[in-house]
Tab-separated table of C-alpha atoms in Angstrom:
chain	number	residue	atom	x	y	z
A	159	UNK	CA	0.000	0.000	0.000
A	160	UNK	CA	1.394	3.383	-0.962
A	161	UNK	CA	0.085	5.176	2.155
A	162	UNK	CA	0.019	2.624	4.988
A	163	UNK	CA	-0.588	5.372	7.570
A	164	UNK	CA	-4.012	5.872	5.976
A	165	UNK	CA	-4.695	2.172	6.499
A	166	UNK	CA	-3.711	2.417	10.159
A	167	UNK	CA	-5.831	5.507	10.748
A	168	UNK	CA	-8.816	3.960	8.964
A	169	UNK	CA	-8.687	0.947	11.292
A	170	UNK	CA	-7.880	2.876	14.488
A	171	UNK	CA	-10.663	2.956	17.040
A	172	UNK	CA	-9.120	4.816	19.982
A	173	UNK	CA	-5.634	6.168	19.421
A	174	UNK	CA	-2.905	6.909	16.935
A	175	UNK	CA	0.485	8.191	18.003
A	176	UNK	CA	3.255	9.455	15.776
A	177	UNK	CA	6.852	9.769	16.961
A	178	UNK	CA	9.174	11.846	14.774
A	179	UNK	CA	12.888	11.988	15.547
A	180	UNK	CA	14.664	13.368	12.457
A	181	UNK	CA	15.796	16.946	11.946
A	182	UNK	CA	15.054	16.915	8.221
A	183	UNK	CA	12.627	15.069	5.961
A	184	UNK	CA	12.305	15.128	2.171
A	185	UNK	CA	14.691	18.058	1.656
A	186	UNK	CA	13.618	18.383	-1.998
A	187	UNK	CA	9.989	19.039	-1.016
A	188	UNK	CA	8.777	21.980	-3.160
A	189	UNK	CA	6.695	23.347	-0.271
A	190	UNK	CA	9.774	23.443	1.947
A	191	UNK	CA	11.589	25.339	-0.824
A	192	UNK	CA	8.678	27.804	-1.050
A	193	UNK	CA	8.770	28.266	2.719
A	194	UNK	CA	12.530	28.892	2.654
A	195	UNK	CA	11.893	31.521	-0.028
A	196	UNK	CA	9.505	33.317	2.343
A	197	UNK	CA	6.045	31.906	1.521
A	198	UNK	CA	3.735	31.524	4.544
A	199	UNK	CA	0.155	30.306	4.930
A	200	UNK	CA	-0.728	32.673	7.793
A	201	UNK	CA	-2.342	29.921	9.861
A	202	UNK	CA	-5.113	29.435	7.311
A	203	UNK	CA	-5.748	25.713	6.710
A	204	UNK	CA	-8.052	26.501	3.773
A	205	UNK	CA	-5.109	27.819	1.730
A	206	UNK	CA	-2.782	24.835	2.118
A	207	UNK	CA	-1.550	22.811	-0.864
A	208	UNK	CA	-3.675	19.823	-1.918
A	209	UNK	CA	-1.576	17.195	-0.166
A	210	UNK	CA	-1.958	19.059	3.144
A	211	UNK	CA	-5.694	19.256	2.558
A	212	UNK	CA	-5.990	15.518	2.063
A	213	UNK	CA	-4.031	14.926	5.297
A	214	UNK	CA	-6.225	17.450	7.099
A	215	UNK	CA	-9.364	15.732	5.833
A	216	UNK	CA	-8.066	12.332	6.961
A	217	UNK	CA	-7.015	13.599	10.401
A	218	UNK	CA	-10.295	15.476	10.851
A	219	UNK	CA	-12.347	12.403	9.866
A	220	UNK	CA	-10.278	10.222	12.193
A	221	UNK	CA	-10.583	12.513	15.214
A	222	UNK	CA	-14.317	12.981	14.512
A	223	UNK	CA	-14.667	9.208	15.050
A	224	UNK	CA	-13.197	9.696	18.534
A	225	UNK	CA	-9.648	8.601	17.731
A	226	UNK	CA	-7.074	10.715	19.574
A	227	UNK	CA	-4.094	11.535	17.346
A	228	UNK	CA	-0.940	12.579	19.188
A	229	UNK	CA	2.239	13.656	17.383
A	230	UNK	CA	5.521	14.081	19.294
A	231	UNK	CA	8.629	15.488	17.679
A	232	UNK	CA	12.093	15.129	19.172
A	233	UNK	CA	14.260	17.931	17.802
A	234	UNK	CA	17.850	19.068	18.004
A	235	UNK	CA	18.469	22.626	19.138
A	236	UNK	CA	19.315	24.917	17.578
A	237	UNK	CA	16.676	23.598	15.182
A	238	UNK	CA	17.177	23.081	11.467
A	239	UNK	CA	15.313	25.131	8.878
A	240	UNK	CA	13.206	22.055	8.235
A	241	UNK	CA	12.080	21.901	11.863
A	242	UNK	CA	11.239	25.626	11.723
A	243	UNK	CA	9.161	24.833	8.630
A	244	UNK	CA	7.405	21.945	10.404
A	245	UNK	CA	6.706	24.125	13.419
A	246	UNK	CA	5.341	26.890	11.206
A	247	UNK	CA	3.095	24.443	9.347
A	248	UNK	CA	1.874	22.511	12.414
A	249	UNK	CA	-1.096	24.851	12.755
A	250	UNK	CA	-2.670	22.638	10.073
A	251	UNK	CA	-2.167	19.491	12.175
A	252	UNK	CA	-3.700	21.210	15.189
A	253	UNK	CA	-6.615	22.545	13.114
A	254	UNK	CA	-7.305	18.966	11.977
A	255	UNK	CA	-7.572	17.802	15.593
A	256	UNK	CA	-4.085	16.468	16.246
A	257	UNK	CA	-2.341	17.094	19.542
A	258	UNK	CA	1.268	18.103	18.835
A	259	UNK	CA	4.211	18.355	21.227
A	260	UNK	CA	7.922	19.093	20.845
A	261	UNK	CA	10.798	17.683	22.909
A	262	UNK	CA	14.304	19.116	22.690
A	263	UNK	CA	16.671	16.186	22.084
A	264	UNK	CA	18.769	16.951	25.162
A	265	UNK	CA	15.671	16.295	27.308
A	266	UNK	CA	15.240	12.872	25.676
A	267	UNK	CA	18.787	11.606	26.263
A	268	UNK	CA	17.778	9.162	29.000
A	269	UNK	CA	14.637	7.812	27.288
A	270	UNK	CA	15.019	4.423	25.555
A	271	UNK	CA	13.794	5.142	22.026
A	272	UNK	CA	13.117	3.092	18.892
A	273	UNK	CA	15.693	3.537	16.154
A	274	UNK	CA	13.314	5.219	13.719
A	275	UNK	CA	10.103	7.195	13.365
A	276	UNK	CA	6.839	5.378	13.815
A	277	UNK	CA	3.084	5.360	14.053
A	278	UNK	CA	1.289	3.189	16.617
A	279	UNK	CA	-2.430	2.433	16.321
A	280	UNK	CA	-4.599	1.434	19.311
A	281	UNK	CA	-1.516	-0.036	21.014
A	282	UNK	CA	-1.980	-3.019	18.682
A	283	UNK	CA	0.233	-2.310	15.687
A	284	UNK	CA	3.291	-0.213	14.924
A	285	UNK	CA	4.340	1.103	11.552
A	286	UNK	CA	8.071	1.854	11.485
A	287	UNK	CA	9.329	4.157	8.739
A	288	UNK	CA	12.934	3.855	7.552
A	289	UNK	CA	14.689	6.817	5.958
A	290	UNK	CA	17.773	7.445	3.889
A	291	UNK	CA	20.406	9.709	5.401
A	292	UNK	CA	18.965	12.566	3.340
A	293	UNK	CA	15.503	12.089	4.834
A	294	UNK	CA	13.659	10.232	2.090
A	295	UNK	CA	11.448	7.241	2.975
A	296	UNK	CA	13.087	3.999	1.850
A	297	UNK	CA	10.870	1.398	3.550
A	298	UNK	CA	8.089	0.797	6.070
A	299	UNK	CA	7.443	-2.173	8.303
A	300	UNK	CA	4.385	-3.262	10.306
A	301	UNK	CA	5.034	-4.923	13.680
A	302	UNK	CA	2.528	-6.403	16.116
A	303	UNK	CA	4.616	-8.352	18.649
A	304	UNK	CA	3.563	-7.534	22.231
A	305	UNK	CA	7.164	-6.695	23.242
A	306	UNK	CA	7.478	-4.190	20.377
A	307	UNK	CA	4.111	-2.615	21.237
A	308	UNK	CA	5.062	-2.303	24.905
A	309	UNK	CA	8.481	-0.792	24.113
A	310	UNK	CA	7.010	1.741	21.679
A	311	UNK	CA	4.179	2.622	24.053
A	312	UNK	CA	6.533	3.246	26.982
A	313	UNK	CA	8.905	5.279	24.806
A	314	UNK	CA	6.136	7.426	23.351
A	315	UNK	CA	4.507	8.094	26.725
A	316	UNK	CA	7.863	9.122	28.228
A	317	UNK	CA	8.427	11.546	25.352
A	318	UNK	CA	4.859	12.877	25.547
A	319	UNK	CA	5.101	13.509	29.279
A	320	UNK	CA	8.246	15.639	28.882
A	321	UNK	CA	7.351	17.324	25.608
A	322	UNK	CA	6.163	20.919	25.256
A	323	UNK	CA	2.715	21.554	23.759
A	324	UNK	CA	2.872	23.066	20.277
A	325	UNK	CA	1.352	26.368	21.397
A	326	UNK	CA	4.126	26.817	23.976
A	327	UNK	CA	7.164	25.566	22.074
A	328	UNK	CA	9.332	28.226	20.460
A	329	UNK	CA	12.026	26.818	18.143
A	330	UNK	CA	15.492	27.882	19.247
């Protein structure tokens, strides 16, 4: 499946958590280039590019079903331009019903973490995403073993507890 996250969200009944740990993703993204050139969306989700709109629709539909979507980002400080871009664009995630938090990497040093970004759905399945060094997705893997679920759940909750809500986090 090209977009396995959509599959996970469609099946989720209670929760979906997303842990992001990279400082750059898809560096050739045209929207990131536009942002670097000064384009801003002024916190208006109705003016986002089509791919953001489809994500917003999916997140909104999912949260309307009662599924809580939490996104935690572990970031290096000072932050990269890409993280500034993500922070600037996260108003769209929040508008779609996601809860978003940010954790400076130095505050995560003693948390046992998975080796890559992930989504976990209803504490029943985990979708790991593997990236190239440049930040492009190279593979994804579903895992359902109880030990993997427990490890991911404990790691995410530790990050979430320490992380700063989006509205309060100011990229350094």
